[in-house]
XYZ file of C-alpha atoms in Angstrom:
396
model
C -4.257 -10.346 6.626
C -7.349 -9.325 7.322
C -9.226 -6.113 8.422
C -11.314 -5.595 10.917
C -13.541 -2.938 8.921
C -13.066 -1.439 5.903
C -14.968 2.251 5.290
C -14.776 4.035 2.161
C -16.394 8.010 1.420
C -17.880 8.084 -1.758
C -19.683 11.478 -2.595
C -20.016 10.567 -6.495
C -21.989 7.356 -6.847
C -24.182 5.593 -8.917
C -27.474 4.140 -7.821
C -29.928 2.584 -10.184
C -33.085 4.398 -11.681
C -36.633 4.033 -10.519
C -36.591 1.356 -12.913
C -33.477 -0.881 -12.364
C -33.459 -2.613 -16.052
C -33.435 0.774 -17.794
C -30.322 2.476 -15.905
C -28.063 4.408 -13.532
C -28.360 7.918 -12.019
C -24.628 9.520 -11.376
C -25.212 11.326 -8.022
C -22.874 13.686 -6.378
C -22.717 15.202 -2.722
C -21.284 18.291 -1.406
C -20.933 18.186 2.107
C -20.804 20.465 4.552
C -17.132 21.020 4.841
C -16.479 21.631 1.281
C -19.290 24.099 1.089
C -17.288 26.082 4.075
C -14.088 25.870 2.979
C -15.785 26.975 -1.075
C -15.172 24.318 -3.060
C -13.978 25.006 -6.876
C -16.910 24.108 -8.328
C -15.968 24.333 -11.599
C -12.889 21.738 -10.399
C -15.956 19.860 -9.458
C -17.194 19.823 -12.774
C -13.948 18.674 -14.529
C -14.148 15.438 -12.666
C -17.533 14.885 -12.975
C -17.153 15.395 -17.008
C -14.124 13.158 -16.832
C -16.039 10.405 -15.341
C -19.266 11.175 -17.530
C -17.070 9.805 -20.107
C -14.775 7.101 -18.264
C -18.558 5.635 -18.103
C -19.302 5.881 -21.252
C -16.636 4.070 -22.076
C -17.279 1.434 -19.816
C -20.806 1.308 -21.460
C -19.337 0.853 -24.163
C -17.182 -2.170 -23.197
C -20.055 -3.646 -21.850
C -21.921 -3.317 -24.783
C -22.716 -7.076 -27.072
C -20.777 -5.941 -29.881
C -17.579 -5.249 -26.971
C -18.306 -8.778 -25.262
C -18.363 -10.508 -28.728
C -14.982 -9.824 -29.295
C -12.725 -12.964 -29.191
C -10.898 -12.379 -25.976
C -14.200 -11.984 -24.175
C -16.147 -14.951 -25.828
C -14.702 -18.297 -24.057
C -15.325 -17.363 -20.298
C -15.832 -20.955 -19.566
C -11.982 -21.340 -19.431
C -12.006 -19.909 -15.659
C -10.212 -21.907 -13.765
C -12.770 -24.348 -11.509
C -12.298 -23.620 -8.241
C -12.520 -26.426 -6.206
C -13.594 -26.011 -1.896
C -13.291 -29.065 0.761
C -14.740 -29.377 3.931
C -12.428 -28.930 6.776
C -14.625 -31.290 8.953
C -14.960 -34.555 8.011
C -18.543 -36.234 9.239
C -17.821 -37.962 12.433
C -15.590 -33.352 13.417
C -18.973 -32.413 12.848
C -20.617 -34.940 14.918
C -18.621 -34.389 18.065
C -18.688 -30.275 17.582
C -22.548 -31.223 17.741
C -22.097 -33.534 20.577
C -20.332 -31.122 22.670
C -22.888 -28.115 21.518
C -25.702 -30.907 23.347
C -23.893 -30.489 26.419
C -24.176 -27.166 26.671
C -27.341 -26.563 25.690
C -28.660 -29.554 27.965
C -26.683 -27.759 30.887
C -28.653 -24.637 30.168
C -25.191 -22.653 29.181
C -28.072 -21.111 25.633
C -31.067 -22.215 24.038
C -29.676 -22.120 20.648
C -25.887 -22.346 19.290
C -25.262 -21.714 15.743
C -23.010 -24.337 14.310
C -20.358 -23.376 11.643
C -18.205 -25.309 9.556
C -15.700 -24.385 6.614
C -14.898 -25.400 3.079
C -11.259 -24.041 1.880
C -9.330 -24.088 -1.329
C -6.916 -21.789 -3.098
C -7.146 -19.448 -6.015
C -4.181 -20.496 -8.206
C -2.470 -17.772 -10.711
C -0.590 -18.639 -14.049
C 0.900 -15.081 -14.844
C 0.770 -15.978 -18.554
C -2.540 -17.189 -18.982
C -4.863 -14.604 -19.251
C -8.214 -16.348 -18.387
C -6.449 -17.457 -15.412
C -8.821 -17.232 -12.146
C -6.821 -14.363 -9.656
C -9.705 -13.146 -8.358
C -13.095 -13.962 -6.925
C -14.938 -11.638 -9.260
C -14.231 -14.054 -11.660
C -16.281 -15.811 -10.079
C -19.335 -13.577 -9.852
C -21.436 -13.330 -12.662
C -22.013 -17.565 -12.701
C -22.586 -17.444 -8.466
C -25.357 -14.865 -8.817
C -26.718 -16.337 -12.333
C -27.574 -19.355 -9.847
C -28.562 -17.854 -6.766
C -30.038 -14.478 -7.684
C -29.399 -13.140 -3.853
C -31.295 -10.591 -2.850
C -27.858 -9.001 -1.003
C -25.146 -10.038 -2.518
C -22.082 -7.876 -2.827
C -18.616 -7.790 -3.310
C -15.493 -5.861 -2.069
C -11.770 -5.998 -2.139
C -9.093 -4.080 0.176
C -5.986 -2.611 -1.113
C -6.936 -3.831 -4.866
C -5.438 -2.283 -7.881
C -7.221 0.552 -9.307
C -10.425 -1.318 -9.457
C -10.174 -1.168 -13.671
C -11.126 -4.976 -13.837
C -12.015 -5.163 -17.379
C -8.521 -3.431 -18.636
C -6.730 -6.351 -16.323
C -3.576 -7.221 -17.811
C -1.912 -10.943 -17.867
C -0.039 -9.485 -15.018
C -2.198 -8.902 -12.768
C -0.575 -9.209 -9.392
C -2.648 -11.351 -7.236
C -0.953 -10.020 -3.493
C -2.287 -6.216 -4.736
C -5.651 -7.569 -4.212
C -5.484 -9.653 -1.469
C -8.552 -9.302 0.631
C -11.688 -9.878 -0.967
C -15.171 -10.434 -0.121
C -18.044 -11.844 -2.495
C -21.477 -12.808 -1.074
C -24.597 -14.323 -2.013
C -26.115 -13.171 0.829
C -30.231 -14.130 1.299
C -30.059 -12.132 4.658
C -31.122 -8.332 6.001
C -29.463 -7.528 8.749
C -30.710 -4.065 8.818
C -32.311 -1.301 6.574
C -32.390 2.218 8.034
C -34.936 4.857 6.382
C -35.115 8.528 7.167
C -38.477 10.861 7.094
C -37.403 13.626 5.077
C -40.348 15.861 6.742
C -39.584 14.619 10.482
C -35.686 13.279 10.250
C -37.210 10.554 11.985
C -34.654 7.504 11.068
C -36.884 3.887 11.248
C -34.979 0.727 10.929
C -35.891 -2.762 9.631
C -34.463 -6.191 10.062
C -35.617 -9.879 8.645
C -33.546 -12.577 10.764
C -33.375 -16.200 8.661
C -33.863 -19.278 11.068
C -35.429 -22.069 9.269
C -34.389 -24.007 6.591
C -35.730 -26.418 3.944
C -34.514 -27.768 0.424
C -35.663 -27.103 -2.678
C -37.690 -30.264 -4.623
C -36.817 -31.786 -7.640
C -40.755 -31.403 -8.850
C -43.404 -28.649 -7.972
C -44.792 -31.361 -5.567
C -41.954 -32.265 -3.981
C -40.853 -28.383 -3.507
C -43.936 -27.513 -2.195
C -44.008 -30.344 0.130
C -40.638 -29.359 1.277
C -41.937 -25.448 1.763
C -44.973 -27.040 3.929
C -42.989 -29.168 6.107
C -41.102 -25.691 7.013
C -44.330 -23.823 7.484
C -45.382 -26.827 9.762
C -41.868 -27.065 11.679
C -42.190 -26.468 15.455
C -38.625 -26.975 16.058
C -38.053 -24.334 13.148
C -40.537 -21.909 14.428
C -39.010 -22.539 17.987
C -35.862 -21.164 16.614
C -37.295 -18.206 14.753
C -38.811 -17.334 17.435
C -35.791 -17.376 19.923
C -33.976 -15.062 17.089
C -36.569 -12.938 16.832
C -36.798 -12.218 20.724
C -32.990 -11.729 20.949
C -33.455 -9.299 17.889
C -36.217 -7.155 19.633
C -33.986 -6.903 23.013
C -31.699 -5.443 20.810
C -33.204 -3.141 19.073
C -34.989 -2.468 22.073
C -31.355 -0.311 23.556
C -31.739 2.027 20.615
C -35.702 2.443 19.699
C -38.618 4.757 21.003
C -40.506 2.606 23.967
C -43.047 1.401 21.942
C -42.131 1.195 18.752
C -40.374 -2.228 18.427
C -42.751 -4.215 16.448
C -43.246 -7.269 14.474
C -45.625 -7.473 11.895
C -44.141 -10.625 9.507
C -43.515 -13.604 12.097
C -42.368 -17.171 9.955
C -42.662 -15.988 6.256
C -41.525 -18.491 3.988
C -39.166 -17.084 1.489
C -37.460 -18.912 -1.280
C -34.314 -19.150 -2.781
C -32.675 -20.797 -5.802
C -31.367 -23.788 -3.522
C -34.001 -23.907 -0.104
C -36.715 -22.298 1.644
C -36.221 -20.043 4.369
C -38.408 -19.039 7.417
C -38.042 -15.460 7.706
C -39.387 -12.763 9.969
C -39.679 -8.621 10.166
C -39.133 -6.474 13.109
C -39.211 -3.208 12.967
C -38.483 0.265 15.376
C -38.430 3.348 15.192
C -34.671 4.988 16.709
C -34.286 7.335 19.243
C -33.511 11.007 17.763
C -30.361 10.758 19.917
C -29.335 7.560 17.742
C -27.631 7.596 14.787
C -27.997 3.917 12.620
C -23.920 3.599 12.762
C -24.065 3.061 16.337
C -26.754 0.692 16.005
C -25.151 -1.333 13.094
C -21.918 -1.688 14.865
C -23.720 -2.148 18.439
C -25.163 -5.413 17.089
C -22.704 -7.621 15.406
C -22.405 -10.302 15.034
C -25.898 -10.963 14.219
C -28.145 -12.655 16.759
C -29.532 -15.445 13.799
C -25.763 -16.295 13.607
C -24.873 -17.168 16.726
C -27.047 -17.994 19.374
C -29.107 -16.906 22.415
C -27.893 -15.682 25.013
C -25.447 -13.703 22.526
C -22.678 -13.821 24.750
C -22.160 -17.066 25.926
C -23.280 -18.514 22.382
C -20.285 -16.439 21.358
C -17.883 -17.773 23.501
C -19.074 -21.725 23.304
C -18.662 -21.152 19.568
C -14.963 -19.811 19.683
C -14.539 -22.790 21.617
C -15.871 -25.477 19.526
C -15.197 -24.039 15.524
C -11.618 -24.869 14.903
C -10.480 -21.314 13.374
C -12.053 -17.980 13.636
C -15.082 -17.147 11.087
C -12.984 -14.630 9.224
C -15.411 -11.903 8.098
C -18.500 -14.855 7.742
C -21.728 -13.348 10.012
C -20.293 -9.669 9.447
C -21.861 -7.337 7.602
C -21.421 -5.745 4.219
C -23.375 -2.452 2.907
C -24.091 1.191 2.069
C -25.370 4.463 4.485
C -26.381 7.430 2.957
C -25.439 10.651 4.156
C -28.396 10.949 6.245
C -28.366 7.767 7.549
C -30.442 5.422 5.289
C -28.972 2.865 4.384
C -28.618 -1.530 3.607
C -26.698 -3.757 4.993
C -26.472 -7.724 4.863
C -25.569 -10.901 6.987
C -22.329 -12.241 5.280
C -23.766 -15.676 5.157
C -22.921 -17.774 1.829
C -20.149 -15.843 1.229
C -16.387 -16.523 -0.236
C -13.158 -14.659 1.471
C -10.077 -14.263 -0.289
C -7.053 -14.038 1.653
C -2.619 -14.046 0.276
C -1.342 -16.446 2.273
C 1.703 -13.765 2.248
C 2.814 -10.962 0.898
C 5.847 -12.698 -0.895
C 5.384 -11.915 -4.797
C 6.551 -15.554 -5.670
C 3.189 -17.101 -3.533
C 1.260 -18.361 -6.831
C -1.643 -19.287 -4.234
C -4.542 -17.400 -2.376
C -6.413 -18.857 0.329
C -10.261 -19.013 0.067
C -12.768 -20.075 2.593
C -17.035 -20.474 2.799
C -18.745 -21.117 5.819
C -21.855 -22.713 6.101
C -23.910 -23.566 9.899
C -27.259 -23.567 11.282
C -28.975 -23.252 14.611
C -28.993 -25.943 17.097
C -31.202 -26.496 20.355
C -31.594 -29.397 22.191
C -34.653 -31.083 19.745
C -31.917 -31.085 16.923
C -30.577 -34.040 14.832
C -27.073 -34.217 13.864
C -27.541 -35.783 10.375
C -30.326 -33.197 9.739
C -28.193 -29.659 10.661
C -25.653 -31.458 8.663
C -26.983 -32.004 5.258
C -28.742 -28.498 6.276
C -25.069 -26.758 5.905
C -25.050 -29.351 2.550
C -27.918 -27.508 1.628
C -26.972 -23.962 2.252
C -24.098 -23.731 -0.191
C -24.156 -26.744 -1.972
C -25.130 -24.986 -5.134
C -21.954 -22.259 -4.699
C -19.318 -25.407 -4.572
C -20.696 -26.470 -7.821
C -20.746 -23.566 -9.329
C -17.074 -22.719 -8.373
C -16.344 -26.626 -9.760
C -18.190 -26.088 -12.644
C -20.246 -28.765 -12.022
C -23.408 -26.913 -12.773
């Protein structure tokens, strides 16, 4: 029950102001074929007065004096949802084991290691605070983590009116979603108004280290990363897989890299990050590069192909839509998207009205090659999403 892509046309949309903290801008977008075929523009205006106010009134609901209000004021009743690992120690250790022989028979260089957590959204049709959906969910997860790409979507939801959601809600209308804390850039397209020229940017994670209890400890931590030749080994092997493909769709030339093992850091760890950037070829349009280069090359492996295949292999059930992508594109190309890495899927288990459960799954892996230790890439995945289990328990 779940898609393979889901696209959406949106030519009234909201993006934030120059300055983010003070507001929204409602945009609108006639294309092409609604200038041809002469458009009612004063239809046009009719819905853009009737959402004018449908906003206001959200404002408006948003607003303290709204949120005050006694059926908005003890949130903490969400249900805790609780995730458990579907490998115990010793799965992990001989998924690892086997990755070892491949890499020592020189089948990659690196294989990126994934293992699951799963649980189940439960739903009490007459309890209101009751938990049916993972945007519950959402303002606590990105309190904590603050990702710089986190999103959320859900396919064949209700109306999308979450804050008029009655008691009975109907958990199987909703039954795909997606929420991410994504840290990850898989690719940002830009277009040269003078030139059309259409430039493209991507920042590949590989390299990880935990936060510190203390400022000493943290920044010992973010030094031992800096200082990591097995993590810069990695980066490294990411970053040349990256170029190659970028390489299909870019100006000779223009592939560069001018950021190569930034540190950047995160509520939970340190990352080593790095930039690449191109410039496409006018014949190019971003959508064929975006979908030309999942899955992402710092999520599976080098070579691509056979990392692919080994991983298929050795993960016990497919990723789901973990190491896709999730984003925008403007209408002339620009655009964001993300790597869906620490991020929750929501799945019915059925579409049978008396299922009271929904299936929910986060992934969490890392990057092996043959100088890596098992209890290390192990308490690495710990790392990675520790913080979101708690969260989702309450336990933080």
């Amino acid at each position: 029950m779940q898609p393979c892509a889901s696209l959406a046309h949106y030519d009234i949309y909201l993006t934030p102001t120059a300055h983010a903290d003070i507001g929204w801008t409602l945009k609108t977008h006639l294309t092409n074929d609604d200038a041809s075929e002469n458009t009612d523009h004063e239809t046009n205006d009719i819905l853009i007065n009737t959402l004018t106010s449908y906003l206001d009134e959200l404002d408006q609901k948003l607003s303290d004096k709204h949120l005050n209000q006694p059926q908005f004021k003890d949130v903490s009743n969400i249900t805790p949802l609780v995730l458990s690992p579907r490998w115990s120690k010793l799965d992990y250790q001989q998924a690892f084991n086997r990755t070892q022989d491949y890499l020592q028979q020189g089948d990659c260089y690196q294989i990126n290691l994934t293992q699951k957590w799963s649980g189940s959204l439960a739903r009490e049709n007459n309890d209101v605070q009751s938990a049916f959906s993972l945007i519950d969910y959402l303002p606590a997860l990105y309190r904590n983590t603050k990702a710089p790409f986190a999103g959320y979507v859900s396919v064949d939801g209700d109306d999308g009116d979450y804050l008029n959601k009655s008691s009975s809600f109907n958990a199987d209308s909703n039954h795909f979603e997606l929420l991410s804390c994504s840290p990850e850039l898989f690719f940002t397209f830009t277009r040269e108004n003078d030139t059309g020229k259409h430039s493209i940017r991507t920042k590949p994670i590989k390299g990880t280290m935990p936060r510190g209890v203390t400022n000493e400890q943290d920044e010992r931590y973010k030094q031992q990363l800096v200082d990591s030749e097995k993590d810069r080994a990695e980066n490294v092997m990411i970053v040349d897989l990256l170029r190659n493909d970028l390489g299909k769709y870019a100006k000779i030339g223009t592939v560069k890299v001018p950021q190569l093992f930034a540190i950047e850091s995160f509520s939970n760890v340190h990352h080593m990050v790095s930039t690449i950037t191109a410039e496409l070829k006018t014949d190019t349009h971003p959508l064929a590069v975006l979908f030309g280069s999942l899955p992402a090359g710092s999520i599976t492996g080098t070579p691509k192909k056979r990392a692919v295949e080994i991983i298929a292999e050795l993960e016990s059930t497919p990723r789901g839509a973990y190491c896709g992508t999730m984003g925008y594109m403007n209408f002339d190309g620009s655009g964001q998207w993300n790597v869906l890495i620490r991020t929750l899927q929501a799945n019915a288990l059925s579409n049978d009205d008396c299922n009271k459960e929904r299936h929910v799954n986060l992934w969490a892996g890392g990057g092996i090659t043959v100088a890596s230790d098992c209890d290390a890439e192990y308490q690495e995945c710990l790392d990675k999403v520790g913080n979101l289990l708690s969260v989702l328990a309450q336990n933080m």
